[in-house]
Tab-separated table of C-alpha atoms in Angstrom:
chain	number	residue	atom	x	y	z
K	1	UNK	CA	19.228	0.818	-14.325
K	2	UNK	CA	20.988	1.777	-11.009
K	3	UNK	CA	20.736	0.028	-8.105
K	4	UNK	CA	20.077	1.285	-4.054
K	5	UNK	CA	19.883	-1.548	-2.024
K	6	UNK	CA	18.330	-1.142	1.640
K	7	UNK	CA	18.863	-3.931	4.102
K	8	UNK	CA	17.415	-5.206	6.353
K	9	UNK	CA	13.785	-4.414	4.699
K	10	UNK	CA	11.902	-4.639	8.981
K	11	UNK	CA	12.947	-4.284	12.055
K	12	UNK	CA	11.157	-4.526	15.204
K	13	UNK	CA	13.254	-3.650	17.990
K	14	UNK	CA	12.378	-3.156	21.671
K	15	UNK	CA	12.349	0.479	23.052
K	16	UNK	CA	15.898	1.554	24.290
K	17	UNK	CA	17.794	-0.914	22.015
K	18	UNK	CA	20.120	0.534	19.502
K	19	UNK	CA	19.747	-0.444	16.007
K	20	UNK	CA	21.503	-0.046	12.314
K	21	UNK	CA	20.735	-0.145	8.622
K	22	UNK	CA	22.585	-0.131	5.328
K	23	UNK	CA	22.630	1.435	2.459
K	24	UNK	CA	24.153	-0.215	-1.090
K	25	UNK	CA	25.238	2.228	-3.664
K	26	UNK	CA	27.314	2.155	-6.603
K	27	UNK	CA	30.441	3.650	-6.270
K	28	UNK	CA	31.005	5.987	-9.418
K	29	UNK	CA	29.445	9.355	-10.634
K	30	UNK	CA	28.594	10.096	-6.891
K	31	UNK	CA	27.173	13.437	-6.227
K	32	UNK	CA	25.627	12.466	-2.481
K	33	UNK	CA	23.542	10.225	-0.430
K	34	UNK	CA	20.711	11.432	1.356
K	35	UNK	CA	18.342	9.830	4.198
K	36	UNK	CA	14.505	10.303	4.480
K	37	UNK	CA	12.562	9.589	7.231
K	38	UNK	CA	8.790	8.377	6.483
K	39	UNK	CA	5.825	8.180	8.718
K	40	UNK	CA	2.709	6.592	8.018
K	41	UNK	CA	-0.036	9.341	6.759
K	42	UNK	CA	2.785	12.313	6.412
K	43	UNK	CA	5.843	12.939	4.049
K	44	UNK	CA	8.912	11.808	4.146
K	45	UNK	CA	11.271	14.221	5.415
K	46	UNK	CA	14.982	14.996	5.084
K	47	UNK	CA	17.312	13.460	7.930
K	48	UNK	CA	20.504	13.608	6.288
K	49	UNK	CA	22.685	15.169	3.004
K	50	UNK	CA	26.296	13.666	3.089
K	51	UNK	CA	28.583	14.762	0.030
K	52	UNK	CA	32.425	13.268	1.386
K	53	UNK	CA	33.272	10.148	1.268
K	54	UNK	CA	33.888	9.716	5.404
K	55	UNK	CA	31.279	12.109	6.112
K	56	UNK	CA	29.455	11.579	9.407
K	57	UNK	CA	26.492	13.275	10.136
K	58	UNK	CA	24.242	13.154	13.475
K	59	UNK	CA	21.172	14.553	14.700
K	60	UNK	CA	19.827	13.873	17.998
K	61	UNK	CA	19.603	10.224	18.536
K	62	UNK	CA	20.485	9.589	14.788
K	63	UNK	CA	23.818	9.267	12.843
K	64	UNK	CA	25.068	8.262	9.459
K	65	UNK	CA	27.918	7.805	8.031
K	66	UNK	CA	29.351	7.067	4.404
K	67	UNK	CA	31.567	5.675	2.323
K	68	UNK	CA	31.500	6.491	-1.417
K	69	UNK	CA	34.753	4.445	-2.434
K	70	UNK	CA	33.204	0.881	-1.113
K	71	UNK	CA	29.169	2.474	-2.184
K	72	UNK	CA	27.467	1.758	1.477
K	73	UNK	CA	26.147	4.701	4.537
K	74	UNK	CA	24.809	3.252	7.500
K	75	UNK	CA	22.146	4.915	9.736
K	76	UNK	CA	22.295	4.348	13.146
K	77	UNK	CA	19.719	5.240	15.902
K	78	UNK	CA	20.664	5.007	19.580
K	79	UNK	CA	18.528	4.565	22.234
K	80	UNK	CA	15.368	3.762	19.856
K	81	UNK	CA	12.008	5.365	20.842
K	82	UNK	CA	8.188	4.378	19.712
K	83	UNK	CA	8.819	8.270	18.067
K	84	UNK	CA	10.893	6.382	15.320
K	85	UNK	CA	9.271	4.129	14.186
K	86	UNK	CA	9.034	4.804	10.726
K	87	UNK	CA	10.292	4.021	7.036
K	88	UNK	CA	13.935	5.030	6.679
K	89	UNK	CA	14.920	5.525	2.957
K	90	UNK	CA	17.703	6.055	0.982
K	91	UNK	CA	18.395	8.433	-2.077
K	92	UNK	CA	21.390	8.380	-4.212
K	93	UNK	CA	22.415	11.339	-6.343
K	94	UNK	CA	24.180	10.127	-9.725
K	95	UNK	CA	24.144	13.384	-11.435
K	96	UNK	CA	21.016	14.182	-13.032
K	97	UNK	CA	18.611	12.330	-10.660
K	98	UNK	CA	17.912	10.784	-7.753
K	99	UNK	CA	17.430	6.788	-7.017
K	100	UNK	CA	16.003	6.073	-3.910
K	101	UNK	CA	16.106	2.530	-2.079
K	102	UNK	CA	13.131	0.614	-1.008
K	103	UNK	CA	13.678	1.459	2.791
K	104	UNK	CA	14.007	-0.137	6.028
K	105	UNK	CA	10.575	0.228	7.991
K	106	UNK	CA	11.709	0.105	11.620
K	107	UNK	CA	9.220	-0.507	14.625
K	108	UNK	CA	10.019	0.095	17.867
K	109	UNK	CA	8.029	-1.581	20.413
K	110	UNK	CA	7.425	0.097	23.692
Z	1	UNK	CA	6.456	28.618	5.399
Z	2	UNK	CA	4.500	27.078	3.596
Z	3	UNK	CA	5.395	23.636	2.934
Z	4	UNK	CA	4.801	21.817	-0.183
Z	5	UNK	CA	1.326	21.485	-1.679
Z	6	UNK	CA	-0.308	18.329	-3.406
Z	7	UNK	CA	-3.864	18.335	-5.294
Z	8	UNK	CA	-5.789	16.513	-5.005
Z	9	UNK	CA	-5.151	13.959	-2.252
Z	10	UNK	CA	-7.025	10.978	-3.571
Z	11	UNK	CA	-8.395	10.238	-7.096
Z	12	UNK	CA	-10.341	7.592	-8.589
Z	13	UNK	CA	-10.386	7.313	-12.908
Z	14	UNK	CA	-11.174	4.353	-15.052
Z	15	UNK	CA	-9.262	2.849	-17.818
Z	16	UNK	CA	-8.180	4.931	-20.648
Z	17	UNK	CA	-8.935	8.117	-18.823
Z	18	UNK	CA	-6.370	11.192	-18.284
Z	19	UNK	CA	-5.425	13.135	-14.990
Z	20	UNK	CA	-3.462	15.973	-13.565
Z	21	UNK	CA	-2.423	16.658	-10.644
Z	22	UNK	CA	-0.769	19.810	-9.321
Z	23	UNK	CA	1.953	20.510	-7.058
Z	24	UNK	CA	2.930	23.827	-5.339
Z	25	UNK	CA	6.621	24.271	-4.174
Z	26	UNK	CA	7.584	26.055	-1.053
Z	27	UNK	CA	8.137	29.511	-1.981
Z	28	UNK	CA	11.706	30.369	-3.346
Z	29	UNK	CA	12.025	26.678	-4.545
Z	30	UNK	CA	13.135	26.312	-8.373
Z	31	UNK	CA	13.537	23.025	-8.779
Z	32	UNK	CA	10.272	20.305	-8.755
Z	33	UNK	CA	10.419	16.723	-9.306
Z	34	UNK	CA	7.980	14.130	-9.263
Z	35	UNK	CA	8.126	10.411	-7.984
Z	36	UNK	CA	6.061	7.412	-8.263
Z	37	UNK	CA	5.655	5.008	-5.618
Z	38	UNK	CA	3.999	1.120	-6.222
Z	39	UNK	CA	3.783	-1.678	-3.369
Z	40	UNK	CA	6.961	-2.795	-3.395
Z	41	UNK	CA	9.232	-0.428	-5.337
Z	42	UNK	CA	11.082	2.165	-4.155
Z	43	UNK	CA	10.316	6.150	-5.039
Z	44	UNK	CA	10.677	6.050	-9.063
Z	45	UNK	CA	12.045	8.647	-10.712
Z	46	UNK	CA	9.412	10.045	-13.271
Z	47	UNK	CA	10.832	13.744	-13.927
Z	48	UNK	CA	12.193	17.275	-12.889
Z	49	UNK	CA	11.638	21.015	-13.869
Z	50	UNK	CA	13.767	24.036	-13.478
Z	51	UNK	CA	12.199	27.309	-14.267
Z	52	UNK	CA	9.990	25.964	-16.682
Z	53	UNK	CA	12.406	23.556	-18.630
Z	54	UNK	CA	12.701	20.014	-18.008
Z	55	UNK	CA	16.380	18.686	-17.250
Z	56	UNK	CA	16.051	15.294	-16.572
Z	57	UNK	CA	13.428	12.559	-16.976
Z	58	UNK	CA	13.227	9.095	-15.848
Z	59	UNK	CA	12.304	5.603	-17.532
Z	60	UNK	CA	8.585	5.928	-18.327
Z	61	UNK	CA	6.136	6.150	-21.300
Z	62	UNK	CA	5.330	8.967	-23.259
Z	63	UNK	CA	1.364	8.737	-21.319
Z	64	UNK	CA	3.671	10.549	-18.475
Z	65	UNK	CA	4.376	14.094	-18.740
Z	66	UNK	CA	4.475	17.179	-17.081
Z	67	UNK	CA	5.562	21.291	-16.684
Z	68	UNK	CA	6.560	23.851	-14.573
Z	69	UNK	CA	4.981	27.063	-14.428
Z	70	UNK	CA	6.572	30.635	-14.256
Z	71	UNK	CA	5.650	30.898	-10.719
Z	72	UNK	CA	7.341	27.123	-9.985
Z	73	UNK	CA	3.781	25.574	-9.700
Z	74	UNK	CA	4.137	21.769	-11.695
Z	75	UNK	CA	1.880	19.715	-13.714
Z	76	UNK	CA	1.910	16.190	-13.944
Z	77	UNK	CA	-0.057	14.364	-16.890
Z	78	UNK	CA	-1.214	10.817	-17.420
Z	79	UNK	CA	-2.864	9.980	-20.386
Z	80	UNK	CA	-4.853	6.651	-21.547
Z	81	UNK	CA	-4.326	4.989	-17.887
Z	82	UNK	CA	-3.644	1.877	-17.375
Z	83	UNK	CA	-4.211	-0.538	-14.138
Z	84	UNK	CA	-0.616	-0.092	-13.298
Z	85	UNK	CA	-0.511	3.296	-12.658
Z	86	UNK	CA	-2.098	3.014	-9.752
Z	87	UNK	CA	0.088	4.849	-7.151
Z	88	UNK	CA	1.154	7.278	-4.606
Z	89	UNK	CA	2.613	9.967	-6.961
Z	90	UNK	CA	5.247	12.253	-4.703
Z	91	UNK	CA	6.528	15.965	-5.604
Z	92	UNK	CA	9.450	17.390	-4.213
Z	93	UNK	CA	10.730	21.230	-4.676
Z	94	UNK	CA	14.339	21.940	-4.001
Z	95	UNK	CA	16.386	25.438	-3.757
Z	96	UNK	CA	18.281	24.292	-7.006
Z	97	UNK	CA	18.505	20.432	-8.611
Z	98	UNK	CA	22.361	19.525	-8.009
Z	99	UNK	CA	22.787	21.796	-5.169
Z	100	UNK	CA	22.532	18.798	-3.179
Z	101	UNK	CA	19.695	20.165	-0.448
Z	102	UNK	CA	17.475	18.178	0.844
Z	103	UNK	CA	14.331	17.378	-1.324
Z	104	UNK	CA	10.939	18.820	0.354
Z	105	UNK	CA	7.829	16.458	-0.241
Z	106	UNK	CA	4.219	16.591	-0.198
Z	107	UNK	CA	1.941	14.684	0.861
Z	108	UNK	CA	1.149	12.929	-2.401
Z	109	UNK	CA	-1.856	12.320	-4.146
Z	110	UNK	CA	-3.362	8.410	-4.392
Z	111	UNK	CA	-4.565	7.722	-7.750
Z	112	UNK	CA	-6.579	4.678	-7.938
Z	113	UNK	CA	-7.370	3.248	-11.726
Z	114	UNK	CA	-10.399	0.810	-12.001
């Protein structure tokens, strides 16, 4: 059984702080890392797809960035807003499926 | 578009009985997989169609199946349920498994076992 680790598991942070979270991977047969974003009552929806080891990818307030020879990405949100609070998850691509982490449910306090 | 289409939304069955439930892909989408998601655990890996074949399948019982209809449309089957299997069961469609674009969820549907 393959492992995703998400750390931390919560996070309240106060609106306008800048905040990070990890992802744990292993480090062989990677195929890529993606990053879900997952309100309460809707479905969670695609943030990210990074494929290179040193990829860095950024949307808006949001970045990632990865590196498959060590197995960890990192999400980062600047500027936090009560809009993002939210369960952030992890899915790593071995191959033939994908294993998602238990995510990192951030709340942002206004 | 579209987006992708769960049925139905909530469901209630006892002990020992069977369900389906049905998920629509957005339109063009080939590739359907379904997830399982318990208090606690992360999105489990139950299976994936593409065009009507399934290529990969994850680590549950035989009670758990599924297929993929001509027109993408998937199936999901559990037979003789058990307390545990209450969940929020997840479909995604993708372009093409391996591909590496994003996955596209639904909503879910809540199945509740008494």
């Amino acid at each position: 059984i393959l492992n995703v680790e998400q750390s931390p598991q919560s996070l309240h942070v106060q609106e306008g702080d800048s905040t990070n979270f990890t992802c744990s991977f292993p480090s062989s047969n990677f195929y890529a890392l993606h990053w879900y974003r997952w309100e309460t009552a809707k479905s969670p929806e695609a943030l990210f797809v990074m494929t290179l080891n040193g990829d860095e990818k950024k949307k808006g307030r949001i970045s990632a960035t990865l590196n498959t020879k060590e197995g960890y990405s990192y999400l980062y949100i600047k500027g936090s807003q009560p809009e993002d609070s939210a369960t952030y998850l992890c899915a790593f691509n071995g191959g033939n499926q994908f294993y998602f982490g238990t995510g990192t449910s951030l709340t942002v306090i206004p | 578009k579209a987006g992708v289409t769960q049925t139905p939304r909530y469901l209630i069955k006892t002990r020992g009985q069977q369900v389906t439930l049905s998920c629509s892909p957005i339109s063009g989408h080939r590739s359907v997989s379904w997830y399982q998601q318990t208090p606690g655990q992360g999105l489990q890996f139950l299976f994936e169609y593409f065009s009507e074949t399934q290529r990969n399948k994850g680590n549950f019982p035989g009670r758990f199946s599924g297929r993929q209809f001509s027109n993408s449309r998937s199936e999901m089957n559990v037979s003789t349920l058990e307390l545990g299997d209450s969940a929020l069961y997840l479909c995604a469609s993708s372009l093409v498994q391996g591909d590496n674009s994003p996955l596209h969820f639904g909503n879910g549907t809540r199945l509740t076992v008494t």
